[in-house]
Coordinates of C-alpha atoms and ligand atoms in Angstrom, one line a residue:
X8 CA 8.9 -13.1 16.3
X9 CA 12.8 -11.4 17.0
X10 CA 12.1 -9.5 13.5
X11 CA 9.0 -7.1 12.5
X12 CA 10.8 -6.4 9.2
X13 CA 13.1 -8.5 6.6
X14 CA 15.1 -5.8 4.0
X15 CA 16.6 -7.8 1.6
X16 CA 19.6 -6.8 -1.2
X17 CA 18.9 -7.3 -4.4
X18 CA 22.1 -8.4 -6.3
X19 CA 23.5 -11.4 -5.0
X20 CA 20.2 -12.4 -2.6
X21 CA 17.4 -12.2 -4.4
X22 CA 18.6 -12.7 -7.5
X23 CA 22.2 -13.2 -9.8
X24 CA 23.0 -10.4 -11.6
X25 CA 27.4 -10.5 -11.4
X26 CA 27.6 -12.2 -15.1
X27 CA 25.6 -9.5 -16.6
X28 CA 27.1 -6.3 -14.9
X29 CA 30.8 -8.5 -15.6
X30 CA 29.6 -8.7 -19.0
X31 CA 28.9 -5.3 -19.4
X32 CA 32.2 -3.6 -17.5
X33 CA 33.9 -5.9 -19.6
X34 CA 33.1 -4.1 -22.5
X35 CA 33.6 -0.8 -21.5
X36 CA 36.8 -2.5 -20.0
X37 CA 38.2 -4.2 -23.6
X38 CA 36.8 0.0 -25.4
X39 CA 39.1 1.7 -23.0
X40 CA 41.9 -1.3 -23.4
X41 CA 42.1 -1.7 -19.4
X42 CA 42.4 -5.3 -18.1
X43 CA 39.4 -6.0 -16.3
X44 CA 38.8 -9.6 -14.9
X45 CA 36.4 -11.6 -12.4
X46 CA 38.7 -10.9 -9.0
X47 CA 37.9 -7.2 -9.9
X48 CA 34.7 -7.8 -10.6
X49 CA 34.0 -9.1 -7.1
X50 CA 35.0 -6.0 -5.7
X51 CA 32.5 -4.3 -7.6
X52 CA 29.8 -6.4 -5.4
X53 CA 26.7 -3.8 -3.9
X54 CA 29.7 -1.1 -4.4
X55 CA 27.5 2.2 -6.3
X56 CA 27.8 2.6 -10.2
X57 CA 30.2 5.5 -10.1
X58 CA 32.4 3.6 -7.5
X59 CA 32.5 0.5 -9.4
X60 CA 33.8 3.0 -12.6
X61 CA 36.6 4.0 -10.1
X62 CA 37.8 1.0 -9.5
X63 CA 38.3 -0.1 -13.1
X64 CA 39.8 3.3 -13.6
X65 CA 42.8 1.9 -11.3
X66 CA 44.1 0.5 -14.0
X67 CA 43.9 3.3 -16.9
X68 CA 46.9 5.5 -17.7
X69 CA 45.3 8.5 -19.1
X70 CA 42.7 10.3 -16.7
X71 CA 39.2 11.0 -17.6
X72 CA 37.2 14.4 -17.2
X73 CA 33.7 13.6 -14.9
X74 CA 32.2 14.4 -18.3
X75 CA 33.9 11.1 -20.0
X76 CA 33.3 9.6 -16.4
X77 CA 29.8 9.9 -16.5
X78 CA 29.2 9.0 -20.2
X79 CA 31.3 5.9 -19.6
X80 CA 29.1 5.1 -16.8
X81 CA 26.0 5.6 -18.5
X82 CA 27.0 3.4 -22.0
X83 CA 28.0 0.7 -19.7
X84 CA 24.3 1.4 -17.7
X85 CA 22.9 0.7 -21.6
X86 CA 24.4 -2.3 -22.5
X87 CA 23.9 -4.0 -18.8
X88 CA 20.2 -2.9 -19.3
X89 CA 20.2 -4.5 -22.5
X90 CA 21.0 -7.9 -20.7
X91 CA 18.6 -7.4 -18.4
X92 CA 16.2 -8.2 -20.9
X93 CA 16.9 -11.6 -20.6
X94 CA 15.9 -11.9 -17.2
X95 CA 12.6 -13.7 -16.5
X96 CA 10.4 -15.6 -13.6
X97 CA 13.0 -18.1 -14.3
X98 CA 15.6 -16.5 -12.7
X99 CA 13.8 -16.4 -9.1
X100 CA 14.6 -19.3 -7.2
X101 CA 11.9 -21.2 -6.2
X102 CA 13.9 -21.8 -2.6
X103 CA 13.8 -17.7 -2.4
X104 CA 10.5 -17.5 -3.5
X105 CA 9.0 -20.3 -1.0
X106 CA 10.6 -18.3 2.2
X107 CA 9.7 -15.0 0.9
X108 CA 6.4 -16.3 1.3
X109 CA 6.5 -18.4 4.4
X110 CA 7.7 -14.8 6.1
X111 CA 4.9 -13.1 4.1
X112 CA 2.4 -15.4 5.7
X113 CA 3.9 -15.4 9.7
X114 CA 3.3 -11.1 8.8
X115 CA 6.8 -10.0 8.3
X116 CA 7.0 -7.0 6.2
X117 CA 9.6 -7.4 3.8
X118 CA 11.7 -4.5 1.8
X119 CA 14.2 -4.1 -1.0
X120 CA 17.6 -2.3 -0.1
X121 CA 19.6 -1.9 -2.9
X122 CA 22.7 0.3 -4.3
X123 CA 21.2 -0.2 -8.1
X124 CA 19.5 1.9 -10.2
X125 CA 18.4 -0.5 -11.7
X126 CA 16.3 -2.3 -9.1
X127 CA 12.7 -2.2 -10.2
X128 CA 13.2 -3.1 -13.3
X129 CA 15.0 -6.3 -12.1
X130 CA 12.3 -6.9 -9.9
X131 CA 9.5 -6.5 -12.9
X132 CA 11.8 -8.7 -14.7
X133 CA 11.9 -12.1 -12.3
X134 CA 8.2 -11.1 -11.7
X135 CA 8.2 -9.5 -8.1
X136 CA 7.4 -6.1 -9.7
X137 CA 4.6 -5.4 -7.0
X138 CA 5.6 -7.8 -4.3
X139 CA 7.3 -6.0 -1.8
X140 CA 6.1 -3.6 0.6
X141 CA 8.7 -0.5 0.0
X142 CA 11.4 -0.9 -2.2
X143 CA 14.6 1.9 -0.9
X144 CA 17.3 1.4 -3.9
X145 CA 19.9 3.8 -6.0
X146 CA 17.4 6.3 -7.0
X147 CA 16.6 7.8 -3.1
X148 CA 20.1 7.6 -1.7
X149 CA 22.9 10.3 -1.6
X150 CA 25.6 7.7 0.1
X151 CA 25.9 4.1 -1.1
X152 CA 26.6 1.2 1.1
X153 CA 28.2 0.8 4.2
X154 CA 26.9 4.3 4.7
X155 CA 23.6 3.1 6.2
X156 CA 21.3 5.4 4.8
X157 CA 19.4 2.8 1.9
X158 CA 18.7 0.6 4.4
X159 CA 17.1 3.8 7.0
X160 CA 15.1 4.4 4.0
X161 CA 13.9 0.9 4.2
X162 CA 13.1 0.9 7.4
X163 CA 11.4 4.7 7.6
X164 CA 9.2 3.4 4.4
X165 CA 8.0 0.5 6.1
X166 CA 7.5 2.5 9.6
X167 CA 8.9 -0.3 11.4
X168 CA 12.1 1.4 13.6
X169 CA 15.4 -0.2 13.0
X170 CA 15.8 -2.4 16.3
X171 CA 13.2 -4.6 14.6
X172 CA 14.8 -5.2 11.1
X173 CA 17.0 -7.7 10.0
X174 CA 19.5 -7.1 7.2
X175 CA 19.7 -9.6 4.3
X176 CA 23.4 -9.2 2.1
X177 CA 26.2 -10.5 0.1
X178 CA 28.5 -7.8 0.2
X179 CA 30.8 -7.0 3.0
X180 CA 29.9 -3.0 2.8
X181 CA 26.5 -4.0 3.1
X182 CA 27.0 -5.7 6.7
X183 CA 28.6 -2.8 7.6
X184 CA 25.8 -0.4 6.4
X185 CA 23.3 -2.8 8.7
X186 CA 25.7 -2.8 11.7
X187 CA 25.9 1.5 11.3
X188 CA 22.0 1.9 10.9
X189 CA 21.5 0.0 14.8
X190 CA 20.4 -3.0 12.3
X191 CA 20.8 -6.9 12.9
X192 CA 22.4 -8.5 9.8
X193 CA 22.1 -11.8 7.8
X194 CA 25.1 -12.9 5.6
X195 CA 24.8 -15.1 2.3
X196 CA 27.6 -16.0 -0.3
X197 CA 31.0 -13.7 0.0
X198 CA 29.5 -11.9 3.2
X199 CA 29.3 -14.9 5.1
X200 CA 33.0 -15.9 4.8
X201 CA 34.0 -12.9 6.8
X202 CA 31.8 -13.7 10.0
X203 CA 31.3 -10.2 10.5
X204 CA 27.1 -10.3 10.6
X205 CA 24.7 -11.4 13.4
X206 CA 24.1 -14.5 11.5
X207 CA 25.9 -16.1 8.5
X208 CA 23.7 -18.4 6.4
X209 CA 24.1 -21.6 4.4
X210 CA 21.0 -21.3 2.4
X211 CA 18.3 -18.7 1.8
X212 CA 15.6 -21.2 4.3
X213 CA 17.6 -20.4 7.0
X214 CA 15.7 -17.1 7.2
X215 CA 12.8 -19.6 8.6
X216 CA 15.4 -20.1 11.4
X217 CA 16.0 -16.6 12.0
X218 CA 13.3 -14.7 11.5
Ligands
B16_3 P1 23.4 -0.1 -10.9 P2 22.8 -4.5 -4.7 C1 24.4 -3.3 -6.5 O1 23.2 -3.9 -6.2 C2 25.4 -4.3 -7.2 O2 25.7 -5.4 -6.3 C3 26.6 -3.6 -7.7 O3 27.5 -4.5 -8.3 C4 26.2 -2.4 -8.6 O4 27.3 -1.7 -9.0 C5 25.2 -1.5 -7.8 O5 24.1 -2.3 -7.4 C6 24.7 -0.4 -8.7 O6 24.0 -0.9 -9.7 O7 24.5 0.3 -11.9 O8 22.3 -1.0 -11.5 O9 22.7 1.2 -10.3 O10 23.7 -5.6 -4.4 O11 23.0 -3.3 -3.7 O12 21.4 -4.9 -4.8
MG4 MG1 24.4 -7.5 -3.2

């Protein structure tokens, strides 16, 4: 086995969650009457909740206080969670859920390392609340992605030292967080297209291949 430890992203690996934070920017967006639309939204991809704000805020005239910045950030927070809701079992695909437990079984220790707040509730929503065995997200970190640090969390929860983990992600930063914490890296979606990890996938099974 090349690969003691599998630390998977949340957003965009494990599960979809772009229409809903779309949805929800979008909102704030139309309030503050800045155009907001889907090419921006992928730039918003495992990019921190405050960053994301900045981003949008490109294309605002007035300026904001970090008071206004953070209530903005939090209303939009409220109505994304509000979404949320929706999310069931359903949501998990059955391809993900098949090779999380095929790596399960060989005695891979898998771990969550996500930019979002939000992450265990998402989890408790597509019913792998308790499956994992550390979960490093938005709530231990000072520095979000490429800075390496959620996935060193990961990787000092689990015990397993960082030579033996492999990186799962969809976002470009979050290659380049892997690649800075000595980690090996596995691309899905957007990340892939760049070439830029040790591996680029087709499909989530490839992991089987991999790992
Ligand atoms: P929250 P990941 C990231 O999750 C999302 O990709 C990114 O779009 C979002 O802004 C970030 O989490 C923060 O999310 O507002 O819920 O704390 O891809 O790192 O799992
Ligand atoms: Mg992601």
């Amino acid at each position: 086995m090349k690969y003691e430890a599998v630390i998977f992203d949340l957003d965009g690996v494990i599960c979809h969650t772009d229409k809903y934070h779309f949805q929800a920017w979008k909102a704030l967006a139309d309030k503050l009457g800045i155009y907001f639309d889907e090419t921006i939204n992928n730039r918003l991809r495992g990019v921190s909740r405050m960053e994301s704000l900045e981003i949008i805020l490109e294309r605002y005239d007035g300026t904001l206080t970090d008071e206004e910045k953070t209530r903005y950030a939090d209303e939009k927070n409220d109505i994304y969670k509000e979404l949320l809701k929706q999310m069931s079992p359903a949501d998990l695909s059955p391809e993900v859920k098949d090779t999380l437990d095929q790596l399960r079984a060989r005695g891979v220790k898998l771990a969550i390392g996500s930019s979002s707040k939000n992450a265990r509730f998402i989890l408790g929503q597509i019913g792998l609340g308790d499956y994992f065995d550390a979960i490093s997200d938005g709530n231990n970190i000072t520095n979000s992605k490429p800075d390496p640090e959620v996935f060193v969390k990961a990787a000092e929860f689990l015990g397993i030292p960082a030579g033996k983990c492999l990186v799962v992600e969809d976002a470009e930063a979050g290659i380049q967080a892997a690649t800075a914490g000595g980690m090996d890296s596995a691309a899905m979606g957007d990340a892939a297209r760049y070439h830029i990890a040790t591996y680029d996938m087709d499909s989530f099974a490839d992991l089987l291949n991999i790992v």
